[in-house]
């Protein structure tokens, strides 16, 4: 076993040696170089039995021993997974931040099977990129990939819904003329305006994806990948031309916490409690909260926030993402169906630069909330409160994956007792329908010290938003977001 472990370590080092660089703006999205190599371990075999074996534990041991952020691991867990595997996965993540991601294999298998994959192929799924789920070696899911306009900034949709289709950051007409917030007599009119704008922009996104695939797929064939994918040799068609056994395209939103809190602020402050007028809130948002600090602080401290299991905010989040998932999952292109996802991969930082102030009190240019997670500092009811809010999003509808990041102080999960607490929490979350969870177990003081003395923390791996990275190599904006 020592020789086997050494070989696995060498394999991990070789995978981690694949260096992928990029421009500065990309650095702000993905944080640092990452080759996006991900391995899915655990889970079930095609016959439905548990797939855990010695190599599963060797992979976890290599991740913990070497403290590499690439390759990252997804650990499939289910009702038949041994307790030892749970413990090994959690202990590994304590050492190397966010590796592995813990996934609800039974839920994912069911999603893929109902999506059209044979049960054997669904059981043999893998995760690609951050958290996108797909058939392994048999499906070209194309999530966040070439010729896929993946991300829709759902908070810019809301801003245009309450500003007559005008983006307040650029002051240009981009959406439908749905009126101004101060013209809306009820929250129902706000919801109607948001729904109309969201469907309008989604149809544009779908149209662009179709055009891009129609043109791009002919221009960039991938014969090597096609030769390894089930269906391409049999059909005589390249992967990009729909030759794979299964085909789909993934799209995603992020900033769900920011959106839910913004909708809740409008509903609570203007229409339910009447603590301010629609005109006053509209003016405050357009002014980037300059001169409206008291109103801003009241919204932050008084309005119910997403991430606490509070139906007031959670139902608004659920309503909004259901519109998104229902419409996206209904789209069908020439190569296959579309599948909805919630993840950010760090794009919540860059898109924050491009998003004006929002009704939840966030200022222009500040980060949006990442993935499906709550906005920073707005969750005050502990991990179970956050989990209840995530479950309200109906994870089952997100066949392109749903990113749920959590942060724990190391003292709360110290030792075997801490590991068991987290195992019970994640197990209960999965029983209730959660798809996946990834977490950091590091305190803010340690991260501040790493910012100040990076040479002493070169091997500190943290989870960002679907991927892990060395903290000292992250762009400062991403570092500050984590802190």
Coordinates of C-alpha atoms in Angstrom, one line a residue, residues 115 128-129 132-135 138-151 208-210 212-214 216-217 220 222 229 239-242 244 246-252 328 333 335-339 343 399-400:
X115 CA -32.8 13.6 -18.0
X128 CA -16.7 18.6 -14.4
X129 CA -15.6 22.2 -14.0
X132 CA -21.6 20.5 -13.2
X133 CA -22.9 16.9 -13.4
X134 CA -22.7 14.9 -16.5
X135 CA -22.5 11.3 -17.9
X138 CA -20.8 9.3 -22.8
X139 CA -22.3 12.9 -22.6
X140 CA -21.2 16.2 -24.0
X141 CA -23.0 18.5 -21.5
X142 CA -21.1 21.7 -22.6
X143 CA -21.5 23.5 -19.3
X144 CA -19.5 26.8 -19.1
X145 CA -17.7 25.6 -22.2
X146 CA -16.9 27.0 -25.7
X147 CA -19.9 28.5 -27.5
X148 CA -22.0 28.6 -24.4
X149 CA -22.9 32.0 -22.9
X150 CA -23.2 30.5 -19.5
X151 CA -23.9 33.2 -16.9
X208 CA -27.1 33.5 -28.8
X209 CA -26.1 30.0 -27.6
X210 CA -27.8 28.5 -30.7
X212 CA -22.7 30.3 -31.3
X213 CA -23.0 26.6 -31.5
X214 CA -24.3 26.6 -35.1
X216 CA -18.6 27.6 -33.7
X217 CA -19.1 23.8 -33.6
X220 CA -13.5 23.7 -33.9
X222 CA -12.2 18.0 -31.3
X229 CA -16.6 9.6 -26.2
X239 CA -18.4 15.7 -30.4
X240 CA -19.2 19.3 -31.3
X241 CA -21.7 18.2 -33.9
X242 CA -23.8 16.1 -31.6
X244 CA -21.9 11.9 -28.3
X246 CA -26.0 12.1 -24.9
X247 CA -26.0 15.9 -25.5
X248 CA -27.0 19.0 -23.5
X249 CA -25.9 22.6 -22.9
X250 CA -25.7 24.2 -19.5
X251 CA -26.5 27.7 -18.3
X252 CA -26.3 29.2 -14.9
X328 CA -34.1 27.1 -19.3
X333 CA -31.3 23.3 -29.4
X335 CA -27.6 19.4 -30.3
X336 CA -29.7 18.7 -27.2
X337 CA -31.6 20.1 -24.3
X338 CA -30.6 22.9 -21.9
X339 CA -30.0 22.4 -18.2
X343 CA -22.8 28.5 -9.6
X399 CA -29.4 19.4 -13.6
X400 CA -26.3 21.5 -14.4

